[in-house]
Amino acid sequence: MQTKSVRRTAAVTAVSFTAALMALGGCGRPEDGDGAKNGVPPEPVGTVTASGAAAGRTGRPEPAVPVGDPAAPPGVGGRLRAAIPADSRQALVVYGEGQDSADATVVLYGLEDDGWRPLGSWSAHNGRNGWTTDHHAGDGRSPVGVFTVTDAGGVLPDPGARLAYTHDRAAYVPPSYWSPAYQHDFDYVIAIDYNRLRGAPPHDATRPWGAGRGGKIWLHLDHGSGTSACIGLPQEAMRFLLRTLDPARDPVVVMGDRLNLMARR
């Protein structure tokens, strides 16, 4: 096992969701559900409701705010905008197609002098049952919220990640009884900082909020359909994100269906 250390100070604020191992589309390992061991997690920011639009090279509606808006990435309303840490200069926005849809578009933005600028856009999948602002383990929905990202890993060796990367095949390889379509899900993973110890490898089983709140919500390779909670992305997207997400720029994931993303308060 090889782990690169990384400096990380940004706090996470979010309403979130978990993944269950037994559903083929999700993240996690058999140790999920061990419950709290140590550490104190941040508190969620609450629920959100409103309307919004997707962005990126997909032919979908134009962003609800100018691409260069310095206040927030396109399509992100006041509620989640307020949850983005002040020091964040990178935001990976997951635009869900609908509250009950597993389809999404993911856009990485960087904050420059003239506002948030897109760096890449990809089709993706979220929870097979859509999205939730009130996560419970096993409900098949992805979280709505803002989350820091600090740690990565996977079956494959480090492709040049800036985040701390743990290469450990035994920790990430899917069980042999999973369908072949899912066998490469965890070749690369980036942990979304929900109910976990930031600074620990993604596969760490510690659950500060307890087992009922779930855990192991990851960005990982897409298998072509919805997950149990994670966000599935093409391999080239994961490699790009691993090489681009920079702890010095305090990256966050902003995720939800369009209605919730655009909540004003």
JSON list of C-alpha atoms in Angstrom, two decimals, residues 34-260:
[
{"chain": "A", "resi": 34, "resn": "ASP", "atom": "CA", "xyz": [-19.47, -0.90, 11.56]},
{"chain": "A", "resi": 35, "resn": "GLY", "atom": "CA", "xyz": [-20.74, 2.37, 13.01]},
{"chain": "A", "resi": 36, "resn": "ALA", "atom": "CA", "xyz": [-18.91, 5.24, 14.65]},
{"chain": "A", "resi": 37, "resn": "LYS", "atom": "CA", "xyz": [-15.41, 4.71, 15.99]},
{"chain": "A", "resi": 38, "resn": "ASN", "atom": "CA", "xyz": [-13.90, 8.14, 16.42]},
{"chain": "A", "resi": 39, "resn": "GLY", "atom": "CA", "xyz": [-13.91, 11.64, 14.99]},
{"chain": "A", "resi": 40, "resn": "VAL", "atom": "CA", "xyz": [-16.57, 14.32, 14.95]},
{"chain": "A", "resi": 41, "resn": "PRO", "atom": "CA", "xyz": [-18.27, 14.98, 11.58]},
{"chain": "A", "resi": 42, "resn": "PRO", "atom": "CA", "xyz": [-19.60, 18.33, 10.40]},
{"chain": "A", "resi": 43, "resn": "GLU", "atom": "CA", "xyz": [-23.32, 18.94, 10.64]},
{"chain": "A", "resi": 44, "resn": "PRO", "atom": "CA", "xyz": [-25.51, 18.98, 7.50]},
{"chain": "A", "resi": 45, "resn": "VAL", "atom": "CA", "xyz": [-26.71, 22.29, 6.12]},
{"chain": "A", "resi": 46, "resn": "GLY", "atom": "CA", "xyz": [-30.35, 21.23, 5.66]},
{"chain": "A", "resi": 47, "resn": "THR", "atom": "CA", "xyz": [-32.66, 20.46, 2.76]},
{"chain": "A", "resi": 48, "resn": "VAL", "atom": "CA", "xyz": [-33.16, 22.41, -0.44]},
{"chain": "A", "resi": 49, "resn": "THR", "atom": "CA", "xyz": [-35.91, 22.92, -3.01]},
{"chain": "A", "resi": 50, "resn": "ALA", "atom": "CA", "xyz": [-36.08, 25.06, -6.17]},
{"chain": "A", "resi": 51, "resn": "SER", "atom": "CA", "xyz": [-35.22, 24.95, -9.88]},
{"chain": "A", "resi": 52, "resn": "GLY", "atom": "CA", "xyz": [-32.12, 25.00, -12.08]},
{"chain": "A", "resi": 53, "resn": "ALA", "atom": "CA", "xyz": [-30.42, 23.91, -15.30]},
{"chain": "A", "resi": 54, "resn": "ALA", "atom": "CA", "xyz": [-27.53, 21.74, -16.38]},
{"chain": "A", "resi": 55, "resn": "ALA", "atom": "CA", "xyz": [-24.31, 22.90, -17.99]},
{"chain": "A", "resi": 56, "resn": "GLY", "atom": "CA", "xyz": [-21.63, 21.37, -20.20]},
{"chain": "A", "resi": 57, "resn": "ARG", "atom": "CA", "xyz": [-21.21, 19.91, -23.67]},
{"chain": "A", "resi": 58, "resn": "THR", "atom": "CA", "xyz": [-24.43, 17.88, -23.68]},
{"chain": "A", "resi": 59, "resn": "GLY", "atom": "CA", "xyz": [-27.03, 19.89, -25.62]},
{"chain": "A", "resi": 60, "resn": "ARG", "atom": "CA", "xyz": [-28.97, 20.47, -22.41]},
{"chain": "A", "resi": 61, "resn": "PRO", "atom": "CA", "xyz": [-30.35, 23.84, -21.26]},
{"chain": "A", "resi": 62, "resn": "GLU", "atom": "CA", "xyz": [-27.99, 26.75, -20.82]},
{"chain": "A", "resi": 63, "resn": "PRO", "atom": "CA", "xyz": [-26.78, 27.59, -17.29]},
{"chain": "A", "resi": 64, "resn": "ALA", "atom": "CA", "xyz": [-29.13, 29.71, -15.20]},
{"chain": "A", "resi": 65, "resn": "VAL", "atom": "CA", "xyz": [-26.30, 32.17, -14.43]},
{"chain": "A", "resi": 66, "resn": "PRO", "atom": "CA", "xyz": [-23.42, 33.41, -16.60]},
{"chain": "A", "resi": 67, "resn": "VAL", "atom": "CA", "xyz": [-20.54, 30.93, -16.93]},
{"chain": "A", "resi": 68, "resn": "GLY", "atom": "CA", "xyz": [-18.12, 33.51, -15.56]},
{"chain": "A", "resi": 69, "resn": "ASP", "atom": "CA", "xyz": [-20.26, 34.47, -12.56]},
{"chain": "A", "resi": 70, "resn": "PRO", "atom": "CA", "xyz": [-17.82, 34.94, -9.64]},
{"chain": "A", "resi": 71, "resn": "ALA", "atom": "CA", "xyz": [-20.50, 34.13, -7.06]},
{"chain": "A", "resi": 72, "resn": "ALA", "atom": "CA", "xyz": [-21.10, 30.46, -7.87]},
{"chain": "A", "resi": 73, "resn": "PRO", "atom": "CA", "xyz": [-20.78, 27.84, -10.60]},
{"chain": "A", "resi": 74, "resn": "PRO", "atom": "CA", "xyz": [-23.63, 27.90, -13.15]},
{"chain": "A", "resi": 75, "resn": "GLY", "atom": "CA", "xyz": [-26.94, 26.50, -11.97]},
{"chain": "A", "resi": 76, "resn": "VAL", "atom": "CA", "xyz": [-26.07, 26.61, -8.25]},
{"chain": "A", "resi": 77, "resn": "GLY", "atom": "CA", "xyz": [-28.52, 28.65, -6.15]},
{"chain": "A", "resi": 78, "resn": "GLY", "atom": "CA", "xyz": [-28.06, 30.55, -2.93]},
{"chain": "A", "resi": 79, "resn": "ARG", "atom": "CA", "xyz": [-28.57, 27.65, -0.53]},
{"chain": "A", "resi": 80, "resn": "LEU", "atom": "CA", "xyz": [-25.72, 25.51, -1.82]},
{"chain": "A", "resi": 81, "resn": "ARG", "atom": "CA", "xyz": [-23.68, 28.52, -2.83]},
{"chain": "A", "resi": 82, "resn": "ALA", "atom": "CA", "xyz": [-23.52, 29.47, 0.84]},
{"chain": "A", "resi": 83, "resn": "ALA", "atom": "CA", "xyz": [-22.19, 25.98, 1.68]},
{"chain": "A", "resi": 84, "resn": "ILE", "atom": "CA", "xyz": [-19.17, 26.24, -0.65]},
{"chain": "A", "resi": 85, "resn": "PRO", "atom": "CA", "xyz": [-16.14, 27.03, 1.53]},
{"chain": "A", "resi": 86, "resn": "ALA", "atom": "CA", "xyz": [-14.75, 30.51, 0.92]},
{"chain": "A", "resi": 87, "resn": "ASP", "atom": "CA", "xyz": [-11.33, 29.15, -0.03]},
{"chain": "A", "resi": 88, "resn": "SER", "atom": "CA", "xyz": [-12.62, 26.69, -2.66]},
{"chain": "A", "resi": 89, "resn": "ARG", "atom": "CA", "xyz": [-11.29, 27.35, -6.15]},
{"chain": "A", "resi": 90, "resn": "GLN", "atom": "CA", "xyz": [-12.47, 24.12, -7.78]},
{"chain": "A", "resi": 91, "resn": "ALA", "atom": "CA", "xyz": [-16.05, 22.81, -7.88]},
{"chain": "A", "resi": 92, "resn": "LEU", "atom": "CA", "xyz": [-17.18, 19.56, -9.46]},
{"chain": "A", "resi": 93, "resn": "VAL", "atom": "CA", "xyz": [-20.91, 20.09, -10.09]},
{"chain": "A", "resi": 94, "resn": "VAL", "atom": "CA", "xyz": [-23.15, 17.05, -10.62]},
{"chain": "A", "resi": 95, "resn": "TYR", "atom": "CA", "xyz": [-26.31, 18.15, -12.45]},
{"chain": "A", "resi": 96, "resn": "GLY", "atom": "CA", "xyz": [-28.92, 15.42, -11.95]},
{"chain": "A", "resi": 97, "resn": "GLU", "atom": "CA", "xyz": [-31.56, 15.15, -14.66]},
{"chain": "A", "resi": 98, "resn": "GLY", "atom": "CA", "xyz": [-34.40, 14.78, -12.19]},
{"chain": "A", "resi": 99, "resn": "GLN", "atom": "CA", "xyz": [-35.25, 13.91, -8.61]},
{"chain": "A", "resi": 100, "resn": "ASP", "atom": "CA", "xyz": [-35.98, 10.29, -9.54]},
{"chain": "A", "resi": 101, "resn": "SER", "atom": "CA", "xyz": [-33.50, 9.98, -12.43]},
{"chain": "A", "resi": 102, "resn": "ALA", "atom": "CA", "xyz": [-30.15, 8.16, -12.47]},
{"chain": "A", "resi": 103, "resn": "ASP", "atom": "CA", "xyz": [-28.80, 10.29, -15.34]},
{"chain": "A", "resi": 104, "resn": "ALA", "atom": "CA", "xyz": [-26.52, 13.28, -14.74]},
{"chain": "A", "resi": 105, "resn": "THR", "atom": "CA", "xyz": [-23.99, 15.63, -16.28]},
{"chain": "A", "resi": 106, "resn": "VAL", "atom": "CA", "xyz": [-20.79, 16.41, -14.39]},
{"chain": "A", "resi": 107, "resn": "VAL", "atom": "CA", "xyz": [-18.85, 19.65, -14.98]},
{"chain": "A", "resi": 108, "resn": "LEU", "atom": "CA", "xyz": [-15.57, 20.64, -13.34]},
{"chain": "A", "resi": 109, "resn": "TYR", "atom": "CA", "xyz": [-15.21, 24.39, -12.78]},
{"chain": "A", "resi": 110, "resn": "GLY", "atom": "CA", "xyz": [-12.21, 26.43, -11.70]},
{"chain": "A", "resi": 111, "resn": "LEU", "atom": "CA", "xyz": [-12.55, 29.84, -10.08]},
{"chain": "A", "resi": 112, "resn": "GLU", "atom": "CA", "xyz": [-10.44, 32.40, -11.95]},
{"chain": "A", "resi": 113, "resn": "ASP", "atom": "CA", "xyz": [-10.25, 36.19, -11.74]},
{"chain": "A", "resi": 114, "resn": "ASP", "atom": "CA", "xyz": [-13.24, 36.51, -14.08]},
{"chain": "A", "resi": 115, "resn": "GLY", "atom": "CA", "xyz": [-15.40, 33.89, -12.37]},
{"chain": "A", "resi": 116, "resn": "TRP", "atom": "CA", "xyz": [-16.07, 30.15, -12.49]},
{"chain": "A", "resi": 117, "resn": "ARG", "atom": "CA", "xyz": [-14.84, 28.64, -15.77]},
{"chain": "A", "resi": 118, "resn": "PRO", "atom": "CA", "xyz": [-15.59, 25.10, -17.06]},
{"chain": "A", "resi": 119, "resn": "LEU", "atom": "CA", "xyz": [-12.60, 22.76, -17.33]},
{"chain": "A", "resi": 120, "resn": "GLY", "atom": "CA", "xyz": [-14.38, 19.59, -18.46]},
{"chain": "A", "resi": 121, "resn": "SER", "atom": "CA", "xyz": [-17.82, 18.03, -18.87]},
{"chain": "A", "resi": 122, "resn": "TRP", "atom": "CA", "xyz": [-18.98, 14.39, -18.91]},
{"chain": "A", "resi": 123, "resn": "SER", "atom": "CA", "xyz": [-22.15, 12.30, -18.90]},
{"chain": "A", "resi": 124, "resn": "ALA", "atom": "CA", "xyz": [-22.53, 10.36, -15.67]},
{"chain": "A", "resi": 125, "resn": "HIS", "atom": "CA", "xyz": [-24.87, 8.32, -13.46]},
{"chain": "A", "resi": 126, "resn": "ASN", "atom": "CA", "xyz": [-26.02, 8.87, -9.88]},
{"chain": "A", "resi": 127, "resn": "GLY", "atom": "CA", "xyz": [-28.14, 6.78, -7.51]},
{"chain": "A", "resi": 128, "resn": "ARG", "atom": "CA", "xyz": [-30.49, 4.41, -9.30]},
{"chain": "A", "resi": 129, "resn": "ASN", "atom": "CA", "xyz": [-33.52, 5.95, -7.51]},
{"chain": "A", "resi": 130, "resn": "GLY", "atom": "CA", "xyz": [-32.40, 9.54, -8.02]},
{"chain": "A", "resi": 131, "resn": "TRP", "atom": "CA", "xyz": [-31.63, 12.10, -5.29]},
{"chain": "A", "resi": 132, "resn": "THR", "atom": "CA", "xyz": [-32.49, 12.81, -1.68]},
{"chain": "A", "resi": 133, "resn": "THR", "atom": "CA", "xyz": [-32.06, 15.60, 0.86]},
{"chain": "A", "resi": 134, "resn": "ASP", "atom": "CA", "xyz": [-32.65, 13.13, 3.71]},
{"chain": "A", "resi": 135, "resn": "HIS", "atom": "CA", "xyz": [-30.27, 10.23, 3.27]},
{"chain": "A", "resi": 136, "resn": "HIS", "atom": "CA", "xyz": [-30.80, 6.84, 4.84]},
{"chain": "A", "resi": 137, "resn": "ALA", "atom": "CA", "xyz": [-28.54, 3.90, 4.15]},
{"chain": "A", "resi": 138, "resn": "GLY", "atom": "CA", "xyz": [-29.82, 1.70, 1.35]},
{"chain": "A", "resi": 139, "resn": "ASP", "atom": "CA", "xyz": [-32.44, 4.01, -0.15]},
{"chain": "A", "resi": 140, "resn": "GLY", "atom": "CA", "xyz": [-30.78, 3.97, -3.56]},
{"chain": "A", "resi": 141, "resn": "ARG", "atom": "CA", "xyz": [-30.54, 7.76, -3.82]},
{"chain": "A", "resi": 142, "resn": "SER", "atom": "CA", "xyz": [-27.56, 10.10, -4.09]},
{"chain": "A", "resi": 143, "resn": "PRO", "atom": "CA", "xyz": [-27.06, 13.05, -1.75]},
{"chain": "A", "resi": 144, "resn": "VAL", "atom": "CA", "xyz": [-27.94, 16.66, -2.40]},
{"chain": "A", "resi": 145, "resn": "GLY", "atom": "CA", "xyz": [-25.26, 18.87, -0.93]},
{"chain": "A", "resi": 146, "resn": "VAL", "atom": "CA", "xyz": [-21.77, 20.32, -0.94]},
{"chain": "A", "resi": 147, "resn": "PHE", "atom": "CA", "xyz": [-18.87, 18.08, 0.08]},
{"chain": "A", "resi": 148, "resn": "THR", "atom": "CA", "xyz": [-15.12, 18.42, 0.28]},
{"chain": "A", "resi": 149, "resn": "VAL", "atom": "CA", "xyz": [-12.89, 15.85, -1.45]},
{"chain": "A", "resi": 150, "resn": "THR", "atom": "CA", "xyz": [-9.58, 14.92, 0.13]},
{"chain": "A", "resi": 151, "resn": "ASP", "atom": "CA", "xyz": [-8.72, 11.29, -0.61]},
{"chain": "A", "resi": 152, "resn": "ALA", "atom": "CA", "xyz": [-8.57, 8.90, -3.54]},
{"chain": "A", "resi": 153, "resn": "GLY", "atom": "CA", "xyz": [-7.45, 5.39, -4.35]},
{"chain": "A", "resi": 154, "resn": "GLY", "atom": "CA", "xyz": [-8.24, 2.35, -6.41]},
{"chain": "A", "resi": 155, "resn": "VAL", "atom": "CA", "xyz": [-7.33, -0.99, -7.90]},
{"chain": "A", "resi": 156, "resn": "LEU", "atom": "CA", "xyz": [-5.01, 0.67, -10.44]},
{"chain": "A", "resi": 157, "resn": "PRO", "atom": "CA", "xyz": [-1.77, 2.49, -9.59]},
{"chain": "A", "resi": 158, "resn": "ASP", "atom": "CA", "xyz": [-1.73, 6.22, -8.97]},
{"chain": "A", "resi": 159, "resn": "PRO", "atom": "CA", "xyz": [-2.16, 7.98, -12.35]},
{"chain": "A", "resi": 160, "resn": "GLY", "atom": "CA", "xyz": [-0.59, 11.19, -11.05]},
{"chain": "A", "resi": 161, "resn": "ALA", "atom": "CA", "xyz": [-3.22, 12.27, -8.52]},
{"chain": "A", "resi": 162, "resn": "ARG", "atom": "CA", "xyz": [-2.84, 15.47, -6.56]},
{"chain": "A", "resi": 163, "resn": "LEU", "atom": "CA", "xyz": [-5.17, 14.18, -3.86]},
{"chain": "A", "resi": 164, "resn": "ALA", "atom": "CA", "xyz": [-3.81, 11.60, -1.43]},
{"chain": "A", "resi": 165, "resn": "TYR", "atom": "CA", "xyz": [-3.97, 8.29, -3.34]},
{"chain": "A", "resi": 166, "resn": "THR", "atom": "CA", "xyz": [-4.04, 4.79, -1.85]},
{"chain": "A", "resi": 167, "resn": "HIS", "atom": "CA", "xyz": [-3.22, 2.00, -4.30]},
{"chain": "A", "resi": 168, "resn": "ASP", "atom": "CA", "xyz": [-4.52, -1.21, -2.74]},
{"chain": "A", "resi": 169, "resn": "ARG", "atom": "CA", "xyz": [-6.07, -3.85, -4.98]},
{"chain": "A", "resi": 170, "resn": "ALA", "atom": "CA", "xyz": [-7.36, -5.94, -2.08]},
{"chain": "A", "resi": 171, "resn": "ALA", "atom": "CA", "xyz": [-9.22, -2.94, -0.60]},
{"chain": "A", "resi": 172, "resn": "TYR", "atom": "CA", "xyz": [-11.02, -1.96, -3.81]},
{"chain": "A", "resi": 173, "resn": "VAL", "atom": "CA", "xyz": [-11.42, -4.92, -6.16]},
{"chain": "A", "resi": 174, "resn": "PRO", "atom": "CA", "xyz": [-15.15, -5.87, -6.40]},
{"chain": "A", "resi": 175, "resn": "PRO", "atom": "CA", "xyz": [-16.29, -9.32, -5.24]},
{"chain": "A", "resi": 176, "resn": "SER", "atom": "CA", "xyz": [-15.97, -12.01, -7.90]},
{"chain": "A", "resi": 177, "resn": "TYR", "atom": "CA", "xyz": [-19.72, -12.69, -7.83]},
{"chain": "A", "resi": 178, "resn": "TRP", "atom": "CA", "xyz": [-20.52, -9.17, -9.09]},
{"chain": "A", "resi": 179, "resn": "SER", "atom": "CA", "xyz": [-21.55, -8.92, -12.73]},
{"chain": "A", "resi": 180, "resn": "PRO", "atom": "CA", "xyz": [-18.68, -8.36, -15.21]},
{"chain": "A", "resi": 181, "resn": "ALA", "atom": "CA", "xyz": [-20.18, -4.93, -15.94]},
{"chain": "A", "resi": 182, "resn": "TYR", "atom": "CA", "xyz": [-19.21, -3.81, -12.43]},
{"chain": "A", "resi": 183, "resn": "GLN", "atom": "CA", "xyz": [-15.78, -5.37, -12.10]},
{"chain": "A", "resi": 184, "resn": "HIS", "atom": "CA", "xyz": [-13.91, -2.16, -12.96]},
{"chain": "A", "resi": 185, "resn": "ASP", "atom": "CA", "xyz": [-16.04, 0.28, -10.93]},
{"chain": "A", "resi": 186, "resn": "PHE", "atom": "CA", "xyz": [-13.29, 0.87, -8.38]},
{"chain": "A", "resi": 187, "resn": "ASP", "atom": "CA", "xyz": [-10.26, 1.01, -10.66]},
{"chain": "A", "resi": 188, "resn": "TYR", "atom": "CA", "xyz": [-10.18, 4.65, -9.57]},
{"chain": "A", "resi": 189, "resn": "VAL", "atom": "CA", "xyz": [-12.21, 6.19, -6.75]},
{"chain": "A", "resi": 190, "resn": "ILE", "atom": "CA", "xyz": [-12.41, 9.62, -5.14]},
{"chain": "A", "resi": 191, "resn": "ALA", "atom": "CA", "xyz": [-14.07, 9.71, -1.73]},
{"chain": "A", "resi": 192, "resn": "ILE", "atom": "CA", "xyz": [-16.83, 12.25, -1.16]},
{"chain": "A", "resi": 193, "resn": "ASP", "atom": "CA", "xyz": [-16.41, 13.51, 2.40]},
{"chain": "A", "resi": 194, "resn": "TYR", "atom": "CA", "xyz": [-19.64, 12.33, 3.96]},
{"chain": "A", "resi": 195, "resn": "ASN", "atom": "CA", "xyz": [-19.67, 10.41, 7.26]},
{"chain": "A", "resi": 196, "resn": "ARG", "atom": "CA", "xyz": [-15.99, 9.58, 6.99]},
{"chain": "A", "resi": 197, "resn": "LEU", "atom": "CA", "xyz": [-12.68, 10.70, 8.44]},
{"chain": "A", "resi": 198, "resn": "ARG", "atom": "CA", "xyz": [-11.09, 13.17, 6.05]},
{"chain": "A", "resi": 199, "resn": "GLY", "atom": "CA", "xyz": [-7.46, 12.23, 5.49]},
{"chain": "A", "resi": 200, "resn": "ALA", "atom": "CA", "xyz": [-8.18, 8.48, 5.69]},
{"chain": "A", "resi": 201, "resn": "PRO", "atom": "CA", "xyz": [-8.14, 6.23, 2.60]},
{"chain": "A", "resi": 202, "resn": "PRO", "atom": "CA", "xyz": [-11.53, 5.96, 0.84]},
{"chain": "A", "resi": 203, "resn": "HIS", "atom": "CA", "xyz": [-11.96, 2.36, 2.00]},
{"chain": "A", "resi": 204, "resn": "ASP", "atom": "CA", "xyz": [-11.64, 3.28, 5.69]},
{"chain": "A", "resi": 205, "resn": "ALA", "atom": "CA", "xyz": [-14.73, 1.98, 7.51]},
{"chain": "A", "resi": 206, "resn": "THR", "atom": "CA", "xyz": [-14.98, 4.63, 10.24]},
{"chain": "A", "resi": 207, "resn": "ARG", "atom": "CA", "xyz": [-18.47, 6.17, 10.38]},
{"chain": "A", "resi": 208, "resn": "PRO", "atom": "CA", "xyz": [-18.51, 9.16, 12.79]},
{"chain": "A", "resi": 209, "resn": "TRP", "atom": "CA", "xyz": [-22.29, 9.58, 12.45]},
{"chain": "A", "resi": 210, "resn": "GLY", "atom": "CA", "xyz": [-22.97, 5.86, 12.88]},
{"chain": "A", "resi": 211, "resn": "ALA", "atom": "CA", "xyz": [-23.86, 3.06, 10.49]},
{"chain": "A", "resi": 212, "resn": "GLY", "atom": "CA", "xyz": [-27.40, 4.27, 9.87]},
{"chain": "A", "resi": 213, "resn": "ARG", "atom": "CA", "xyz": [-26.09, 7.33, 8.07]},
{"chain": "A", "resi": 214, "resn": "GLY", "atom": "CA", "xyz": [-24.16, 5.18, 5.61]},
{"chain": "A", "resi": 215, "resn": "GLY", "atom": "CA", "xyz": [-20.80, 5.88, 4.05]},
{"chain": "A", "resi": 216, "resn": "LYS", "atom": "CA", "xyz": [-18.38, 5.17, 1.22]},
{"chain": "A", "resi": 217, "resn": "ILE", "atom": "CA", "xyz": [-19.96, 7.55, -1.26]},
{"chain": "A", "resi": 218, "resn": "TRP", "atom": "CA", "xyz": [-17.47, 7.79, -4.07]},
{"chain": "A", "resi": 219, "resn": "LEU", "atom": "CA", "xyz": [-16.80, 9.09, -7.53]},
{"chain": "A", "resi": 220, "resn": "HIS", "atom": "CA", "xyz": [-15.87, 5.96, -9.47]},
{"chain": "A", "resi": 221, "resn": "LEU", "atom": "CA", "xyz": [-15.90, 4.42, -12.93]},
{"chain": "A", "resi": 222, "resn": "ASP", "atom": "CA", "xyz": [-19.28, 4.28, -14.67]},
{"chain": "A", "resi": 223, "resn": "HIS", "atom": "CA", "xyz": [-20.89, 0.94, -15.50]},
{"chain": "A", "resi": 224, "resn": "GLY", "atom": "CA", "xyz": [-23.62, 2.43, -17.69]},
{"chain": "A", "resi": 225, "resn": "SER", "atom": "CA", "xyz": [-26.49, 2.66, -15.20]},
{"chain": "A", "resi": 226, "resn": "GLY", "atom": "CA", "xyz": [-27.49, 4.00, -11.78]},
{"chain": "A", "resi": 227, "resn": "THR", "atom": "CA", "xyz": [-25.56, 3.28, -8.60]},
{"chain": "A", "resi": 228, "resn": "SER", "atom": "CA", "xyz": [-26.55, 2.83, -4.98]},
{"chain": "A", "resi": 229, "resn": "ALA", "atom": "CA", "xyz": [-25.39, 6.39, -4.16]},
{"chain": "A", "resi": 230, "resn": "CYS", "atom": "CA", "xyz": [-22.09, 7.08, -5.90]},
{"chain": "A", "resi": 231, "resn": "ILE", "atom": "CA", "xyz": [-21.39, 9.04, -9.06]},
{"chain": "A", "resi": 232, "resn": "GLY", "atom": "CA", "xyz": [-20.22, 6.93, -12.01]},
{"chain": "A", "resi": 233, "resn": "LEU", "atom": "CA", "xyz": [-17.92, 8.61, -14.55]},
{"chain": "A", "resi": 234, "resn": "PRO", "atom": "CA", "xyz": [-15.98, 7.50, -17.63]},
{"chain": "A", "resi": 235, "resn": "GLN", "atom": "CA", "xyz": [-12.42, 6.34, -17.03]},
{"chain": "A", "resi": 236, "resn": "GLU", "atom": "CA", "xyz": [-10.96, 9.31, -18.87]},
{"chain": "A", "resi": 237, "resn": "ALA", "atom": "CA", "xyz": [-12.95, 11.63, -16.62]},
{"chain": "A", "resi": 238, "resn": "MET", "atom": "CA", "xyz": [-11.66, 9.95, -13.47]},
{"chain": "A", "resi": 239, "resn": "ARG", "atom": "CA", "xyz": [-8.07, 10.16, -14.68]},
{"chain": "A", "resi": 240, "resn": "PHE", "atom": "CA", "xyz": [-8.54, 13.83, -15.54]},
{"chain": "A", "resi": 241, "resn": "LEU", "atom": "CA", "xyz": [-10.08, 14.59, -12.15]},
{"chain": "A", "resi": 242, "resn": "LEU", "atom": "CA", "xyz": [-7.37, 12.76, -10.26]},
{"chain": "A", "resi": 243, "resn": "ARG", "atom": "CA", "xyz": [-4.71, 14.77, -12.07]},
{"chain": "A", "resi": 244, "resn": "THR", "atom": "CA", "xyz": [-6.59, 18.07, -11.79]},
{"chain": "A", "resi": 245, "resn": "LEU", "atom": "CA", "xyz": [-8.32, 18.24, -8.40]},
{"chain": "A", "resi": 246, "resn": "ASP", "atom": "CA", "xyz": [-5.80, 20.11, -6.32]},
{"chain": "A", "resi": 247, "resn": "PRO", "atom": "CA", "xyz": [-5.87, 20.19, -2.50]},
{"chain": "A", "resi": 248, "resn": "ALA", "atom": "CA", "xyz": [-4.26, 23.63, -2.68]},
{"chain": "A", "resi": 249, "resn": "ARG", "atom": "CA", "xyz": [-7.46, 24.85, -4.40]},
{"chain": "A", "resi": 250, "resn": "ASP", "atom": "CA", "xyz": [-9.80, 23.27, -1.80]},
{"chain": "A", "resi": 251, "resn": "PRO", "atom": "CA", "xyz": [-11.99, 21.31, -4.24]},
{"chain": "A", "resi": 252, "resn": "VAL", "atom": "CA", "xyz": [-15.61, 20.48, -3.49]},
{"chain": "A", "resi": 253, "resn": "VAL", "atom": "CA", "xyz": [-18.35, 18.39, -5.05]},
{"chain": "A", "resi": 254, "resn": "VAL", "atom": "CA", "xyz": [-21.69, 20.20, -5.47]},
{"chain": "A", "resi": 255, "resn": "MET", "atom": "CA", "xyz": [-24.34, 17.63, -6.34]},
{"chain": "A", "resi": 256, "resn": "GLY", "atom": "CA", "xyz": [-28.07, 17.18, -6.73]},
{"chain": "A", "resi": 257, "resn": "ASP", "atom": "CA", "xyz": [-30.96, 17.23, -9.16]},
{"chain": "A", "resi": 258, "resn": "ARG", "atom": "CA", "xyz": [-31.47, 20.52, -10.99]},
{"chain": "A", "resi": 259, "resn": "LEU", "atom": "CA", "xyz": [-34.43, 21.58, -8.86]},
{"chain": "A", "resi": 260, "resn": "ASN", "atom": "CA", "xyz": [-32.45, 21.20, -5.65]}
]
